[in-house]
mmCIF file of C-alpha atoms and ligand atoms in Angstrom:
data_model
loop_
_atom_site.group_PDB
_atom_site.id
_atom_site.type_symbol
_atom_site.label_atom_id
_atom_site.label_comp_id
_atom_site.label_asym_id
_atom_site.label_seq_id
_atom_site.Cartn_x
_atom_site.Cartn_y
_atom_site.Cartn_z
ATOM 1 C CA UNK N 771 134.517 113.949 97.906
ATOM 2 C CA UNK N 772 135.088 114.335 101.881
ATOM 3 C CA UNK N 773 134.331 112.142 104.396
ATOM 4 C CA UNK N 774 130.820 114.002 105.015
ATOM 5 C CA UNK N 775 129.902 113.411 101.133
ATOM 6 C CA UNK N 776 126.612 111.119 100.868
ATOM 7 C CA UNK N 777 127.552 108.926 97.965
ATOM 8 C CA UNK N 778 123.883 107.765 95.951
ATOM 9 C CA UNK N 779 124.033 104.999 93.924
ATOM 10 C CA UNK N 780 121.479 104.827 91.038
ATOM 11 C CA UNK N 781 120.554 108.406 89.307
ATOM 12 C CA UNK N 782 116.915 107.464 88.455
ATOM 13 C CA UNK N 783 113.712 109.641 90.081
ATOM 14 C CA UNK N 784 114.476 107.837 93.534
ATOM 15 C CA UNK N 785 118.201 108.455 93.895
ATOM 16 C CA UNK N 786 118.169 112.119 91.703
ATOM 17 C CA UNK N 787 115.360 113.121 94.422
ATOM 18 C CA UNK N 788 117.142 111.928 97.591
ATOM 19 C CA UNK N 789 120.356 113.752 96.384
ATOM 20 C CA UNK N 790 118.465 117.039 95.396
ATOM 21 C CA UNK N 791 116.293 117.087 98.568
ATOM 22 C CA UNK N 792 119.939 116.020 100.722
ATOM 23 C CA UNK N 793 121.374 118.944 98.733
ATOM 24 C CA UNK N 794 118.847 121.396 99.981
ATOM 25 C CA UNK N 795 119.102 120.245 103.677
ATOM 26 C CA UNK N 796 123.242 121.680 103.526
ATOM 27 C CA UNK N 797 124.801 117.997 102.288
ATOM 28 C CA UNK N 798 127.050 117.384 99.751
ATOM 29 C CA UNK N 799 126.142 114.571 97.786
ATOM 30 C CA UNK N 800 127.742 112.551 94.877
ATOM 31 C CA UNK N 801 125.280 110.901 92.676
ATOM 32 C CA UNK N 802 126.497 107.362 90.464
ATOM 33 C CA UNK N 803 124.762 105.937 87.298
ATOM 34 C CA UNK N 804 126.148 103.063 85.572
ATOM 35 C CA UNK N 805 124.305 104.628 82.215
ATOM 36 C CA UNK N 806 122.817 107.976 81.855
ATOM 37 C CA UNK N 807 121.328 109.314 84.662
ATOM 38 C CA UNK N 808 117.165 108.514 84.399
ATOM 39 C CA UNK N 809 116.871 107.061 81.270
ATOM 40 C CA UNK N 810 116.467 103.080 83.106
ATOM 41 C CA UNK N 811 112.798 102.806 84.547
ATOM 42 C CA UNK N 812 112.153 106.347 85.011
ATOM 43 C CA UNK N 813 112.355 107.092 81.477
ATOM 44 C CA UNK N 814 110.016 104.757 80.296
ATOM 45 C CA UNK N 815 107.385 105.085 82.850
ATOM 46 C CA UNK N 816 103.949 106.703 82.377
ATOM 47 C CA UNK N 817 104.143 109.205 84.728
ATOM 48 C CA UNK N 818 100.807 108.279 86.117
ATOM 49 C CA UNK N 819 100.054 108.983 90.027
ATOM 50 C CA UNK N 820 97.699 106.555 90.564
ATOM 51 C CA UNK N 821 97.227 105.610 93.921
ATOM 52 C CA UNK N 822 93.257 104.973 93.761
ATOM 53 C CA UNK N 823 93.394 103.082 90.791
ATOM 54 C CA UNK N 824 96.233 100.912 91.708
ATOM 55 C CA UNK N 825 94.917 100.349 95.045
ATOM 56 C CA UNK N 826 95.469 96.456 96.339
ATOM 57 C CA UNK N 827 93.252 94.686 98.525
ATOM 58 C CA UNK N 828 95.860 93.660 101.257
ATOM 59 C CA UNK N 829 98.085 96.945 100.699
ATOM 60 C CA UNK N 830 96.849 99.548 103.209
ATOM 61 C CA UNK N 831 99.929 100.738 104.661
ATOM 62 C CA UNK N 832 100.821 101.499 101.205
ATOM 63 C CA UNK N 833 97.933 103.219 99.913
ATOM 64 C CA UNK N 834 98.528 105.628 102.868
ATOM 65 C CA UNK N 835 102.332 106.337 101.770
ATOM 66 C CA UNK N 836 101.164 106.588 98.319
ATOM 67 C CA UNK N 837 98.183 108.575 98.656
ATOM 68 C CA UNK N 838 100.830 110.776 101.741
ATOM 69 C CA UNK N 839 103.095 110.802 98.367
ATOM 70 C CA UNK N 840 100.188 112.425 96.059
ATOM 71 C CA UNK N 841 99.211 115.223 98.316
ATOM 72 C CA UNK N 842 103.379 116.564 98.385
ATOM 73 C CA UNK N 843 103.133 116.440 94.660
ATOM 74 C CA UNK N 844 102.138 119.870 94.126
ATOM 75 C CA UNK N 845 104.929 121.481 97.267
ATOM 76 C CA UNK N 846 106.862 119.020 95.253
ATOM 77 C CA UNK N 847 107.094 120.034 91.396
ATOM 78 C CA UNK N 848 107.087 123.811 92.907
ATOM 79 C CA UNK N 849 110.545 123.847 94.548
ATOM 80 C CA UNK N 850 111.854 121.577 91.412
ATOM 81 C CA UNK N 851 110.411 124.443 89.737
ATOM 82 C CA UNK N 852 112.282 127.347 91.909
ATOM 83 C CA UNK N 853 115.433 124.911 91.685
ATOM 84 C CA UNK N 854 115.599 123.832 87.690
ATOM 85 C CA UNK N 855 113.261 125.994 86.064
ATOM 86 C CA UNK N 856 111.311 123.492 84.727
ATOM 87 C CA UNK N 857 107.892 122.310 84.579
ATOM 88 C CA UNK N 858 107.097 118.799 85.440
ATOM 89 C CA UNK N 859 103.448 119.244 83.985
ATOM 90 C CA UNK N 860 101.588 117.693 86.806
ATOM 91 C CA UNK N 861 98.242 117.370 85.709
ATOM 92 C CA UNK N 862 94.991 116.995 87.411
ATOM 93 C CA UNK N 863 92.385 115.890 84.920
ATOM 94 C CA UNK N 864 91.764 112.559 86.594
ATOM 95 C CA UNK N 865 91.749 109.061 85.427
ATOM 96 C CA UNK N 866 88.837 106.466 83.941
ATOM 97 C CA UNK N 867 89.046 102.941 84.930
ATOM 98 C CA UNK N 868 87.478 101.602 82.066
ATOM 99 C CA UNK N 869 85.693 98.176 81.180
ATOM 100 C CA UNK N 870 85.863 96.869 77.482
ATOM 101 C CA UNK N 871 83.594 93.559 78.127
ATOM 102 C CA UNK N 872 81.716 91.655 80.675
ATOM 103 C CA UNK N 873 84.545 89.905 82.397
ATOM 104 C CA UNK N 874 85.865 93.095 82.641
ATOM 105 C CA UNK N 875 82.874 94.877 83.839
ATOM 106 C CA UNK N 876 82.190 91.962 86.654
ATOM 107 C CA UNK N 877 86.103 93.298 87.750
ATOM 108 C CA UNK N 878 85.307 96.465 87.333
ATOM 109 C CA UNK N 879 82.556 96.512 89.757
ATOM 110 C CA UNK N 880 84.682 94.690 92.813
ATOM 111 C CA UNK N 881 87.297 97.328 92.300
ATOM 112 C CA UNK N 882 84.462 99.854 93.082
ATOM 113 C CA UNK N 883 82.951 98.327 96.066
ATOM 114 C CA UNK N 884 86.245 98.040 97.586
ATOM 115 C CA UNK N 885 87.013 102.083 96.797
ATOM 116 C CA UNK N 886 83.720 102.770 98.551
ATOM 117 C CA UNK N 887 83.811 100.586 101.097
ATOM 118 C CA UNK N 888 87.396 102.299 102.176
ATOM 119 C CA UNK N 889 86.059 105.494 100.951
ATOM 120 C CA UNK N 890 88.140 106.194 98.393
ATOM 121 C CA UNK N 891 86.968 109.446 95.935
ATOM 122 C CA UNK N 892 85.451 107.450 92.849
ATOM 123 C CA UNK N 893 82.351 107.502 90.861
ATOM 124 C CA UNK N 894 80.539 104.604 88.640
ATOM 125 C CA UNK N 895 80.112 105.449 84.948
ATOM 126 C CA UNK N 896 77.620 103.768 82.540
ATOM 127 C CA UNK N 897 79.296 103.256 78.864
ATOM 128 C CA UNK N 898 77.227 106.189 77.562
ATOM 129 C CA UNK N 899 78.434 108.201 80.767
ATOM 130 C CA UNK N 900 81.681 107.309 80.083
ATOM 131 C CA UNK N 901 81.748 108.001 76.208
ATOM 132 C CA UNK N 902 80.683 111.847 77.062
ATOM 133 C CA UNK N 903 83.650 112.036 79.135
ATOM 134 C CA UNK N 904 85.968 111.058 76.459
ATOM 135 C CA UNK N 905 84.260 110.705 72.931
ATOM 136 C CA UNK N 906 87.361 108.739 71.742
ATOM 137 C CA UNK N 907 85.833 105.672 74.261
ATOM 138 C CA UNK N 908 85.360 102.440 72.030
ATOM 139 C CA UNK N 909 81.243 102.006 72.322
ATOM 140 C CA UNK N 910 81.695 98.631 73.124
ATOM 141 C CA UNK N 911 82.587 100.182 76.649
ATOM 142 C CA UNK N 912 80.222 98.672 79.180
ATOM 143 C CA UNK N 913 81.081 100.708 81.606
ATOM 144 C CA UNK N 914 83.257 102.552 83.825
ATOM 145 C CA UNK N 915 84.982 104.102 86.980
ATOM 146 C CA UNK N 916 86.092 107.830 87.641
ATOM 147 C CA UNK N 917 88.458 108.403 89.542
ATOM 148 C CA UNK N 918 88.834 112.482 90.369
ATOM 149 C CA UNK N 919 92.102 112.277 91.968
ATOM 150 C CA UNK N 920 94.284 110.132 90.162
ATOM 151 C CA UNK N 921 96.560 112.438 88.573
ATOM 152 C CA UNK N 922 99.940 112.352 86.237
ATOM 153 C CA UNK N 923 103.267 113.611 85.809
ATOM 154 C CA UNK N 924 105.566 114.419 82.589
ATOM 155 C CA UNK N 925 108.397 111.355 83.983
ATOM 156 C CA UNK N 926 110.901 113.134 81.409
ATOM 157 C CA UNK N 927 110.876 116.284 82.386
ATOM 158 C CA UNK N 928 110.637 115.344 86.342
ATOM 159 C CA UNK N 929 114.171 113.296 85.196
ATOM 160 C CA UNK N 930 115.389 116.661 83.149
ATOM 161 C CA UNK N 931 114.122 118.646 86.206
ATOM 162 C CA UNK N 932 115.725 116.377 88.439
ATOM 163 C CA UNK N 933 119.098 116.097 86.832
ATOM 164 C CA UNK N 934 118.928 120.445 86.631
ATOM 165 C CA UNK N 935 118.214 121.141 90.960
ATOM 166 C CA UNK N 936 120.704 118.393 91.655
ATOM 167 C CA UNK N 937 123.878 120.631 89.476
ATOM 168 C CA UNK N 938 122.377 124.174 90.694
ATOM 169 C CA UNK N 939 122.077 122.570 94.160
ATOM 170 C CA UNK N 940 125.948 121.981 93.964
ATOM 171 C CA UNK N 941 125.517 118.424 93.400
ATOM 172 C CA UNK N 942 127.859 116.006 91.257
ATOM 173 C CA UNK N 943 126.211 113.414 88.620
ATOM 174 C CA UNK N 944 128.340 111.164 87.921
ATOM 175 C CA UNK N 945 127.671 109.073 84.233
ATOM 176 C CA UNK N 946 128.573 106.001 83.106
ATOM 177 C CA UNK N 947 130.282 105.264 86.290
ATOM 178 C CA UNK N 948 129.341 102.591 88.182
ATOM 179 C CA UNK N 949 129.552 101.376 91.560
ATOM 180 C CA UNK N 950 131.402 98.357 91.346
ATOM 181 C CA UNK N 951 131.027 97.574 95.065
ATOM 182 C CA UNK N 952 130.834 99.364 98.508
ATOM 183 C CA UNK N 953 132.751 98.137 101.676
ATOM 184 C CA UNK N 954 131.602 97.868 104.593
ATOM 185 C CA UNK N 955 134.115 97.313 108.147
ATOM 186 C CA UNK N 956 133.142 96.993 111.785
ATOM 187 C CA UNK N 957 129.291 97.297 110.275
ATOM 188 C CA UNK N 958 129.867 100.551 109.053
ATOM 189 C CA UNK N 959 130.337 101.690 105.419
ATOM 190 C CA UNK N 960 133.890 102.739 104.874
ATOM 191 C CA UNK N 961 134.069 102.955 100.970
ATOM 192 C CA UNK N 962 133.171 102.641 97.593
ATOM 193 C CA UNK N 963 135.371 101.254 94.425
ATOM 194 C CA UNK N 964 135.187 102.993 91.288
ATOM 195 C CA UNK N 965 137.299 102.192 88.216
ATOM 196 C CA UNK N 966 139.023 99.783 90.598
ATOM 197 C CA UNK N 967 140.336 102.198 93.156
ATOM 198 C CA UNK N 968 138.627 102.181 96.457
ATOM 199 C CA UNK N 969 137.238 105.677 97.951
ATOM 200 C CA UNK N 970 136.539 106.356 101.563
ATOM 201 C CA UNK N 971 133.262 107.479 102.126
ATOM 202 C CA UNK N 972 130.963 106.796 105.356
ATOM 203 C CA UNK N 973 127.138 107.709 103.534
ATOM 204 C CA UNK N 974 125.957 105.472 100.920
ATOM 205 C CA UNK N 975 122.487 105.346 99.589
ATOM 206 C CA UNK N 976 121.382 102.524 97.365
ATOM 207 C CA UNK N 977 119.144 103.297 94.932
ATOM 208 C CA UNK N 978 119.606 101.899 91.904
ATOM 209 C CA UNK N 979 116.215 99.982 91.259
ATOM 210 C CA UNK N 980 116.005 96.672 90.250
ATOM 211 C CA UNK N 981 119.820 96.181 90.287
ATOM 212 C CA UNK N 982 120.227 96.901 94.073
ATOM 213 C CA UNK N 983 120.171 93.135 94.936
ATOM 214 C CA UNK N 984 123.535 92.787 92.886
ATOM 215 C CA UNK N 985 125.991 95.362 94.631
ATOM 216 C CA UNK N 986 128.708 93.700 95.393
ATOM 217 C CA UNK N 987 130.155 93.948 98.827
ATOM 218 C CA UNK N 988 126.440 93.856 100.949
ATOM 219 C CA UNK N 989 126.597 91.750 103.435
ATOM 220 C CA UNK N 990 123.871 88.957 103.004
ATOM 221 C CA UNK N 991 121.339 90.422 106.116
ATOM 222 C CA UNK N 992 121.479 93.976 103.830
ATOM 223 C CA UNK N 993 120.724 92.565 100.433
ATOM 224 C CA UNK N 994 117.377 94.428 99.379
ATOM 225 C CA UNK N 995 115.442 90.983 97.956
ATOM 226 C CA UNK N 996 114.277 92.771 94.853
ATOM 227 C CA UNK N 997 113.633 91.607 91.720
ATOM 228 C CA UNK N 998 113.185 92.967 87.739
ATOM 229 C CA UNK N 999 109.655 93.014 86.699
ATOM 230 C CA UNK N 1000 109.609 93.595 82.552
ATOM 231 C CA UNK N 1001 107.712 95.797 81.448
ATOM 232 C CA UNK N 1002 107.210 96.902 77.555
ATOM 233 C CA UNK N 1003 105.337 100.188 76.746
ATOM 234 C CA UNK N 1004 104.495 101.906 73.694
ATOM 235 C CA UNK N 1005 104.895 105.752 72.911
ATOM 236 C CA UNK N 1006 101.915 107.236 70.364
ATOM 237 C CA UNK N 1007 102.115 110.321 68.780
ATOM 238 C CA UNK N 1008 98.580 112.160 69.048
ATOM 239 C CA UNK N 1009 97.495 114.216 66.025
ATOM 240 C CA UNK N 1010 95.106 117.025 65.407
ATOM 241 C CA UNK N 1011 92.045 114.955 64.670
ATOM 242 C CA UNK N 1012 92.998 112.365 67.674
ATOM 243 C CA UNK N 1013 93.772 112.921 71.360
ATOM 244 C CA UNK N 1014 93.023 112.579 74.941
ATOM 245 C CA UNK N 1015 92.814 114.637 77.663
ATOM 246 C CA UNK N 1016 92.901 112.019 80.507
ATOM 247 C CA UNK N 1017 94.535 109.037 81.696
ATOM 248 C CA UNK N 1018 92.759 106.055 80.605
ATOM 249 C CA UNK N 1019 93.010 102.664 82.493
ATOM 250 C CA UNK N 1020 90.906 99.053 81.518
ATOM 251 C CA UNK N 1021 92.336 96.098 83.838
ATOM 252 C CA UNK N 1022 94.801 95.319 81.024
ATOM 253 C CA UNK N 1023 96.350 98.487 79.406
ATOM 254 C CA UNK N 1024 96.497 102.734 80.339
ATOM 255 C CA UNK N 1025 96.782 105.117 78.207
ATOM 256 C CA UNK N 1026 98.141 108.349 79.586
ATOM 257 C CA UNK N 1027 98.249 111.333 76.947
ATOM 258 C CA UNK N 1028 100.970 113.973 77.550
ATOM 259 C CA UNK N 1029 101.291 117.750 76.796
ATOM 260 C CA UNK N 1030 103.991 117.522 74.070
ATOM 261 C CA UNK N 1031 101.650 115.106 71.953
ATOM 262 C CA UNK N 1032 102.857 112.026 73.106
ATOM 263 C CA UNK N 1033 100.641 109.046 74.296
ATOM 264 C CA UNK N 1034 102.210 106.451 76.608
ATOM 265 C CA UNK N 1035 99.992 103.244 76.109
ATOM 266 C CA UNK N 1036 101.045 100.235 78.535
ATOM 267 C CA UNK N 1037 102.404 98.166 79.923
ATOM 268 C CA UNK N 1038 103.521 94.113 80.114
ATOM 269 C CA UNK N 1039 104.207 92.614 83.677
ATOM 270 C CA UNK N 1040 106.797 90.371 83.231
ATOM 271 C CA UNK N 1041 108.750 87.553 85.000
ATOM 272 C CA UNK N 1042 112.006 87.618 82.901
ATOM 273 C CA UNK N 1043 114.339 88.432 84.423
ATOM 274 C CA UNK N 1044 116.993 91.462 83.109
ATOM 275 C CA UNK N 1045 115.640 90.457 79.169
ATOM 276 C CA UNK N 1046 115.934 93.933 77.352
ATOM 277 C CA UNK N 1047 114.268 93.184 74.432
ATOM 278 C CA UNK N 1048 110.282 93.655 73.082
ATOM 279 C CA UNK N 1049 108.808 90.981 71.846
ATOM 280 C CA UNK N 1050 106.004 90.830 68.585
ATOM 281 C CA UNK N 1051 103.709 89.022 71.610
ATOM 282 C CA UNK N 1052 104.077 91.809 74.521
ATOM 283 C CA UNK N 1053 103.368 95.060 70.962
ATOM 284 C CA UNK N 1054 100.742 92.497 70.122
ATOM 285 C CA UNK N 1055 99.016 92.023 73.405
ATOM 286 C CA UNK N 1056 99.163 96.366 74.094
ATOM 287 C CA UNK N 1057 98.140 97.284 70.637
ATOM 288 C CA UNK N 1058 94.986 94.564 70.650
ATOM 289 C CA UNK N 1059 94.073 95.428 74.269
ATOM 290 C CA UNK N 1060 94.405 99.406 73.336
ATOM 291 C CA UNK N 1061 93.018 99.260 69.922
ATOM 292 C CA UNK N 1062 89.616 97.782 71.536
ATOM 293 C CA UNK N 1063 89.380 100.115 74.041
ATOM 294 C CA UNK N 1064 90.073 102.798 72.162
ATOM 295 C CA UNK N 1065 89.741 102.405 68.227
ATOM 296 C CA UNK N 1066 90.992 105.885 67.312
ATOM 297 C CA UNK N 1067 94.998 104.685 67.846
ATOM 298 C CA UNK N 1068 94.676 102.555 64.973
ATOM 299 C CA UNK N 1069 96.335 105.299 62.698
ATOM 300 C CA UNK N 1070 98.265 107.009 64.939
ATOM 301 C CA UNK N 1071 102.478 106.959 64.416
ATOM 302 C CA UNK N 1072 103.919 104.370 66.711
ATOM 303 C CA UNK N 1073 107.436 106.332 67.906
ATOM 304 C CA UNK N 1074 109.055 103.900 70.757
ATOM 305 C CA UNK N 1075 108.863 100.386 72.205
ATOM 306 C CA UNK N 1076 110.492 100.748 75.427
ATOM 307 C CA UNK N 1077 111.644 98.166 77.842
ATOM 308 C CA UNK N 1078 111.901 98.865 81.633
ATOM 309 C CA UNK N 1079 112.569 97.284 84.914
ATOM 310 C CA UNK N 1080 110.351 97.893 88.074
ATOM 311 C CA UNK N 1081 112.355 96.892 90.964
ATOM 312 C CA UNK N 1082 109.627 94.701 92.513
ATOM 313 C CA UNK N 1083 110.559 93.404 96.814
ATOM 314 C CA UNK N 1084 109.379 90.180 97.977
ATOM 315 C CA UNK N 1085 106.303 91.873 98.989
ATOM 316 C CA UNK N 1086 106.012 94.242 96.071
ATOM 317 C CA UNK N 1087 105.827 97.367 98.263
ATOM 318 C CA UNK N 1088 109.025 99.521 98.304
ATOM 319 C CA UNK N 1089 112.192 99.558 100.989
ATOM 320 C CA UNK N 1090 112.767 102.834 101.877
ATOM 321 C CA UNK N 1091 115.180 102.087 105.026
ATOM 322 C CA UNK N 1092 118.301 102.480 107.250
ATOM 323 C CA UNK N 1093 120.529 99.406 107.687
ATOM 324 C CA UNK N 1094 121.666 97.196 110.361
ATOM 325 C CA UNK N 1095 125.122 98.255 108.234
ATOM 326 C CA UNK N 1096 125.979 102.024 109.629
ATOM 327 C CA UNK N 1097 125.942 104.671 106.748
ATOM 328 C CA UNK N 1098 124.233 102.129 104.890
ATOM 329 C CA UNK N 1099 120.586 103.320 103.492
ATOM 330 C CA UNK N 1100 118.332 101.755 100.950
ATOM 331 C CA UNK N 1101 115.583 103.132 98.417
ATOM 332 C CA UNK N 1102 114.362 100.725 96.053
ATOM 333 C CA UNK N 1103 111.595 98.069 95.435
ATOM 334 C CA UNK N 1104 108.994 101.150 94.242
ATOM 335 C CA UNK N 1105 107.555 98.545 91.218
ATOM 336 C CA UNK N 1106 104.742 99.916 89.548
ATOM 337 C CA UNK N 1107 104.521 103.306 91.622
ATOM 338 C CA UNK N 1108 108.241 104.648 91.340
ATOM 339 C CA UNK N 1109 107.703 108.115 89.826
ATOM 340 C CA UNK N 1110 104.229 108.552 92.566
ATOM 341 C CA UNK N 1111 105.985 107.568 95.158
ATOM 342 C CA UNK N 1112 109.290 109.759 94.472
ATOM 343 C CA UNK N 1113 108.301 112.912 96.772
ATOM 344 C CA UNK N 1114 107.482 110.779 99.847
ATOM 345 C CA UNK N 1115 110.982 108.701 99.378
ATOM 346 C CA UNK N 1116 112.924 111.702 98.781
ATOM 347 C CA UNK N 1117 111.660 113.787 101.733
ATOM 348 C CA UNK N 1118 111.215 110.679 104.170
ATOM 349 C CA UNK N 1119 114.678 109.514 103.392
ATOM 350 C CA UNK N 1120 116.994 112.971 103.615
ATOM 351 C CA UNK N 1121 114.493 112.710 106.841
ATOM 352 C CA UNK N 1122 116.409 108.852 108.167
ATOM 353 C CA UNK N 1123 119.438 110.663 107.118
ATOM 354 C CA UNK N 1124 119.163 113.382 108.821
ATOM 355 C CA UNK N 1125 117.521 112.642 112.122
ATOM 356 C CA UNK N 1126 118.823 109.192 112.184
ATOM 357 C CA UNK N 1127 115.617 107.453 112.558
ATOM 358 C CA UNK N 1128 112.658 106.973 110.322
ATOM 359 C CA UNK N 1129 109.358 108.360 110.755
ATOM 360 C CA UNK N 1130 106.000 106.401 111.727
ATOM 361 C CA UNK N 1131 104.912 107.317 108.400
ATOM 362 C CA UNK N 1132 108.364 105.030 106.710
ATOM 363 C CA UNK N 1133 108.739 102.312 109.483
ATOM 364 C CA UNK N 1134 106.258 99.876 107.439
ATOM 365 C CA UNK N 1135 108.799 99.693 104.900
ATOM 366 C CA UNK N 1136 112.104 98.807 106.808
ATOM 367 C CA UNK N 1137 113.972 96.208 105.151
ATOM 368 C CA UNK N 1138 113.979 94.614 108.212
ATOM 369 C CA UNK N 1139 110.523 93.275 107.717
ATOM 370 C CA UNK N 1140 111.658 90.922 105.316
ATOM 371 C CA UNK N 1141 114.211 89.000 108.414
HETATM 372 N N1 LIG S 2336 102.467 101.913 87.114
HETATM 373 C C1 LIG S 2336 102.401 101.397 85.827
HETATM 374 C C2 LIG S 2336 103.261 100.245 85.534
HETATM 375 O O1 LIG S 2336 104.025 99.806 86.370
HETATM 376 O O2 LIG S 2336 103.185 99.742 84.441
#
């Protein structure tokens, strides 16, 4: 490590995709990870790139980054390609909102209207519509929304992928080391201590997720005010006589299928804290919700309960940022859109780096909105 070495803290999508796009722009970068590199919330996401269907009403600034986010996807999983010879498996089928019973059909149908009325790409389904689409459909279904450009990713092999551009790129992961605080002098970073022993270093980018609020050593007008939002999720295995082609969303549960056979059916949103455990009410609550939307899982192997973290702001849209602290940068607070919005982050952040200023596209997320 020189003095020129950008130090990332956090080797999930967010920090393995700032160091690998750094790395490509000429910079030597050191990546840290208290565990194994990706396997916190990236490895447990569903993959899904969903900025239509997880659209807010008051969140316009971020439906433009995320939607900005979607359309580098495809440049995106090409160089990772060129760079780590894998293939992320981004997949373009489209998603169905889906509506298992009035109440969800009345919710259904403002979801739509607002779509339309900011012209968003989507397309109302009667239940019999939407049971031709995908046969597997409970026919309870009353009805339904497609959504043609909602698409999804493989989040394990972006992680492998990841993990594979940063090494040929030159990069160092560093495992099961972490950060145990940065220091900061005159306003400027000036190290970080590992293993107890202080290194000088003027670049630091904080990005490990919902933990970033606990580095020590941040001065208090830096702290990123993020929080843990649990979420449990469920890994199916799909068999010959079962599976599904598309991601599948009612207001309560998704299912997203993937390549290899697996089907990722989730998720809890909870308010507790760091608590790493599932619970028999949050299997409960997916399985019911899943089962009546789509009765086919009932006899399908369950292989993984899965807890995760979203690192969730006080506004729950992401902090992708320079610092009043020099050297200081910040990329966290992604919550349920980590793995859609990881292009956008990584380019627009080796971008601050680089230039030394963010772009008009990024300066909605400043952490300095939250002053
Ligand atoms: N984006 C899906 C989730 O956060 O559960």
């Amino acid at each position: 490590m020189n003095n020129d070495t950008i130090a990332i803290i956090g080797g999930g999508v967010i920090g393995l995709s700032i160091g690998w796009q750094l790395l490509r722009n000429g910079q030597q970068v050191e990546i840290y990870d208290s565990n194994k590199a990706g396997r916190a919330a990236s490895w447990v996401s569903a993959g899904m790139l969903a900025p239509v269907s997880e659209a807010g009403f008051e969140e316009m600034e971020l439906l433009n980054l995320n939607l900005e986010s979607i359309k580098q996807f495809p440049k995106f999983a090409e160089e990772l390609k060129e760079d780590s010879g894998i293939d992320i498996d981004f997949r373009t089928e489209g998603t169905m909102m889906i509506a298992v019973d009035r109440d969800q059909a009345e919710q259904l149908r403002r979801l739509y209207e607002f779509r339309k009325k900011i012209e968003l790409p989507v397309e109302w389904l009667t239940g019999s519509e939407a049971r031709e689409r995908e046969p597997e459909l409970s026919p309870a279904i009353k009805s339904a929304v497609w959504i043609p450009n909602d698409y999804q990713v493989d989040n394990r092999n972006l992680i492998l992928a990841l993990i594979e551009a940063v090494k040929k790129r030159g990069g160092t992961i560093h495992e099961h080391t972490p950060v145990e605080s940065v220091s900061v002098t005159n306003d400027s970073i000036s190290g970080i201590t590992i293993n107890g022993e202080e290194k000088t270093i003027k670049r630091v980018v904080l990005a490990n997720g919902a933990w970033a609020r606990e580095m020590k050593g941040l001065p208090d007008n830096v702290r990123p005010p993020v929080r843990p939002v649990k979420g449990q999720i469920l890994t199916l295995r799909m068999t010959k006589e079962f599976t599904l082609q598309k991601v599948l969303r009612s207001p309560k549960v998704y299912f997203a299928p993937k390549k290899d056979g697996r089907l990722i059916v989730g998720a809890t949103v909870e308010e507790k804290g760091f608590e790493t455990f599932p619970t028999a009410g949050g299997v409960k609550y997916i399985l019911e919700e899943a089962w009546e939307a789509v009765p086919g899982i009932y006899d399908l192997p369950l292989e993984e309960i899965n807890v995760g973290f979203r690192p969730s702001s006080r506004d729950n849209e992401p902090i992708i940022s320079d610092t009043p602290v020099k050297g200081l940068y910040i990329a966290t607070g992604h919550y349920r859109h980590g793995i859609l919005l990881t292009p956008v982050t990584a380019y627009e952040m080796a971008g601050i780096i680089l230039n030394d200023k963010p772009s008009e596209l990024i300066k909605p997320f400043s952490l300095l909105r939250f002053r």
